[in-house]
GROMACS .gro file of C-alpha atoms in nm:
model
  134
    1UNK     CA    1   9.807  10.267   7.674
    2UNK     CA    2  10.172  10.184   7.618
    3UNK     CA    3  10.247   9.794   7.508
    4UNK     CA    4  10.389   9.636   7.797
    5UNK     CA    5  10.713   9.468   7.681
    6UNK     CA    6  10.878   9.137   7.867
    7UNK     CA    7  11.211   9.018   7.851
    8UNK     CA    8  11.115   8.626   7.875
    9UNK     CA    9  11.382   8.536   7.643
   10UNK     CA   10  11.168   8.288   7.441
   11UNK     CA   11  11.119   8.327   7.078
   12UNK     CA   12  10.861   8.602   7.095
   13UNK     CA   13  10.550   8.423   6.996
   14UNK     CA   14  10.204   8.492   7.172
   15UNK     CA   15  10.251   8.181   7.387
   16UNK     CA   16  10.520   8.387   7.572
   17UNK     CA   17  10.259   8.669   7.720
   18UNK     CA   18  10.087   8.594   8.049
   19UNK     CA   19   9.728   8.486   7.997
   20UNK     CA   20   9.575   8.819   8.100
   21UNK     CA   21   9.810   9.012   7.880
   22UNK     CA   22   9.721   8.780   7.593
   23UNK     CA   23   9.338   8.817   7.625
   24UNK     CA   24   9.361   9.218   7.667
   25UNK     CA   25   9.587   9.235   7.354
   26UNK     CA   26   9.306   8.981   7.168
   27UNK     CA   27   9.053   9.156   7.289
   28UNK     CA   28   9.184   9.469   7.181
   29UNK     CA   29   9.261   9.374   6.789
   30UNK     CA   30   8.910   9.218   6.791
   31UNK     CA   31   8.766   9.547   6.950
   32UNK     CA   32   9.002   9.681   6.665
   33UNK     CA   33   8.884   9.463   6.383
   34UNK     CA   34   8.500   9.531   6.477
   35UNK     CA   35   8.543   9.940   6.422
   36UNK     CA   36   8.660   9.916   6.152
   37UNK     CA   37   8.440   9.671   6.032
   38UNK     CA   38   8.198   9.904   6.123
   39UNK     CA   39   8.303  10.212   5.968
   40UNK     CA   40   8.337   9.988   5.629
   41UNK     CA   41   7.977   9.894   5.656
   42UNK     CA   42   7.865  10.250   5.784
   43UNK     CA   43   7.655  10.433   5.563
   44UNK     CA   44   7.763  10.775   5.388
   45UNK     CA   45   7.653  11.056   5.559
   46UNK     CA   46   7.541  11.186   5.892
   47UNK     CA   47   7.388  10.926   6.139
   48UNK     CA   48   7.343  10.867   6.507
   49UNK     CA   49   7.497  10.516   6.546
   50UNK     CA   50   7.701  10.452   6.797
   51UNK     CA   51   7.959  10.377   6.626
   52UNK     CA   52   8.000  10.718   6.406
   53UNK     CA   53   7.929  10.902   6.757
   54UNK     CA   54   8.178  10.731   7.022
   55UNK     CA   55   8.499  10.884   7.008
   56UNK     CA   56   8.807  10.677   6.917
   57UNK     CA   57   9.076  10.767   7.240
   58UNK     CA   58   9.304  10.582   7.178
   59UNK     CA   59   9.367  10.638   6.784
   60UNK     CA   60   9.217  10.988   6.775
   61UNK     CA   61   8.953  10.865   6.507
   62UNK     CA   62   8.791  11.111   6.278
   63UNK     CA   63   8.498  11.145   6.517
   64UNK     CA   64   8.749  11.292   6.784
   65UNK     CA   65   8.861  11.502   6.503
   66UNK     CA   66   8.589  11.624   6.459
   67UNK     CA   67   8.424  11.651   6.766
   68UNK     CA   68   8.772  11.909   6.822
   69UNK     CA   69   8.656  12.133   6.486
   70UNK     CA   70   8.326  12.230   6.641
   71UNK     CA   71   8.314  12.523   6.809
   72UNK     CA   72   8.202  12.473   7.204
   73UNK     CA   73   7.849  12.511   7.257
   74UNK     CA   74   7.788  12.828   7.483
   75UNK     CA   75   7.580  12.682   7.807
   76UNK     CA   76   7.535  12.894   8.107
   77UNK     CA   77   7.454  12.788   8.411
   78UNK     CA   78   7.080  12.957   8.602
   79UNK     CA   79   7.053  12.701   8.861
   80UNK     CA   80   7.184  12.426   9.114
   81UNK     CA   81   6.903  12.191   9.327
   82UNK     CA   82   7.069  12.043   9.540
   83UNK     CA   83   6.897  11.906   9.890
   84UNK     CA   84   7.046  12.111  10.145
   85UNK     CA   85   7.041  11.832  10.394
   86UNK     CA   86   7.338  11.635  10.092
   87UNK     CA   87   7.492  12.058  10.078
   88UNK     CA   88   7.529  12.009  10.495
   89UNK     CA   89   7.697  11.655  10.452
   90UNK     CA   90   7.921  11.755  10.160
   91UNK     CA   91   8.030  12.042  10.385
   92UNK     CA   92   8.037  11.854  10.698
   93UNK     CA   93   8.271  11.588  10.534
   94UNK     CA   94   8.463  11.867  10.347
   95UNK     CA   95   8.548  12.017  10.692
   96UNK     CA   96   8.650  11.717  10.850
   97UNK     CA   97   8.886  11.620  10.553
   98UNK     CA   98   9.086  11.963  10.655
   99UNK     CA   99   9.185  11.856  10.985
  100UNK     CA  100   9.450  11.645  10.900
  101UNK     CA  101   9.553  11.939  10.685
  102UNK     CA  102   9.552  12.185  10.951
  103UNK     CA  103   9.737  12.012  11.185
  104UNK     CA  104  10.000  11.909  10.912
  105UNK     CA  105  10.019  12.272  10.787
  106UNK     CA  106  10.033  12.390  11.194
  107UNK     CA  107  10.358  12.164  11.207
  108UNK     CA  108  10.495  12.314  10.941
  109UNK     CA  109  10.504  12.660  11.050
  110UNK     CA  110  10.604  12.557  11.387
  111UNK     CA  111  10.899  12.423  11.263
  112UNK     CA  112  10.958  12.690  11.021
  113UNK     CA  113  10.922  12.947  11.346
  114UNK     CA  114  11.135  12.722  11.554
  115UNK     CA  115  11.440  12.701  11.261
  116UNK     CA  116  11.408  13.079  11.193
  117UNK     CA  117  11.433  13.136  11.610
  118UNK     CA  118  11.770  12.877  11.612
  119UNK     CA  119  11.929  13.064  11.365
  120UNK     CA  120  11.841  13.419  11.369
  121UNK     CA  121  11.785  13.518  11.754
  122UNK     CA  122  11.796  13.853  11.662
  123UNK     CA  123  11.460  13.809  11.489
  124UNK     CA  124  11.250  13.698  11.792
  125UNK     CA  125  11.127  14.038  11.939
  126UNK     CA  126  10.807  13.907  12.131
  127UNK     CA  127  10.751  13.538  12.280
  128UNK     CA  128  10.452  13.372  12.429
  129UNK     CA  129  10.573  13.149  12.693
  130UNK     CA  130  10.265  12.918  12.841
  131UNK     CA  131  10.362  12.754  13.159
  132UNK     CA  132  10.165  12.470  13.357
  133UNK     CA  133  10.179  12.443  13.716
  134UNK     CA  134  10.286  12.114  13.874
   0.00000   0.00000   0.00000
């Protein structure tokens, strides 16, 4: 996360941050001071802590690192259960989500149509006129 910088004008001490600004950046170097702590204290070799296992995002720690030098693990998916009364829903709300999307898109090409039959006349070779009686 980038440091979020204020022009207070005051003489740049940590009483110039707002309070929620100056917990997150405390919390963060105490967050900061407790890894490393940690990987001081860690001992040599392989282990399952959490702390040797949780990847470090925002510094790109050496157990990112190495998470990266391992080759991928080849997985293969045989099966999906999933209740087909949830599969119904999913697709049920799936298909209601594309409405708004249809329409929109059904505007667009109208006006695209309606723009291409203002400027080139010459294209429109076949028209469907729909006429309601009074």
């Amino acid at each position: 996360m980038t440091d979020i910088n204020y022009a207070l004008g005051l003489d740049g001490s940590p009483d110039d941050l707002p309070r929620t600004v100056r917990r997150e950046k405390e919390a963060r170097e105490r967050e900061l001071r407790e890894r490393e702590a940690a990987v001081e204290t860690a001992p040599q070799g392989p282990s399952l802590s959490t702390t040797t296992l949780a990847p470090d995002y925002e510094g790109h720690g050496p157990a990112y690192r190495g998470a990266l030098d391992q080759p991928p693990v080849a997985a293969a998916v045989t099966r999906l259960d999933i209740p087909f009364p949830r599969l119904v829903a999913f697709f049920l709300k799936a298909v209601f989500a594309a409405i708004p999307a249809l329409v929109l898109l059904g505007g667009l090409l109208w006006a695209a149509g309606h723009l291409l039959r203002v400027y080139f006349p010459e294209l429109v070779k076949m028209q469907i006129l729909i006429y309601f009686p009074n």
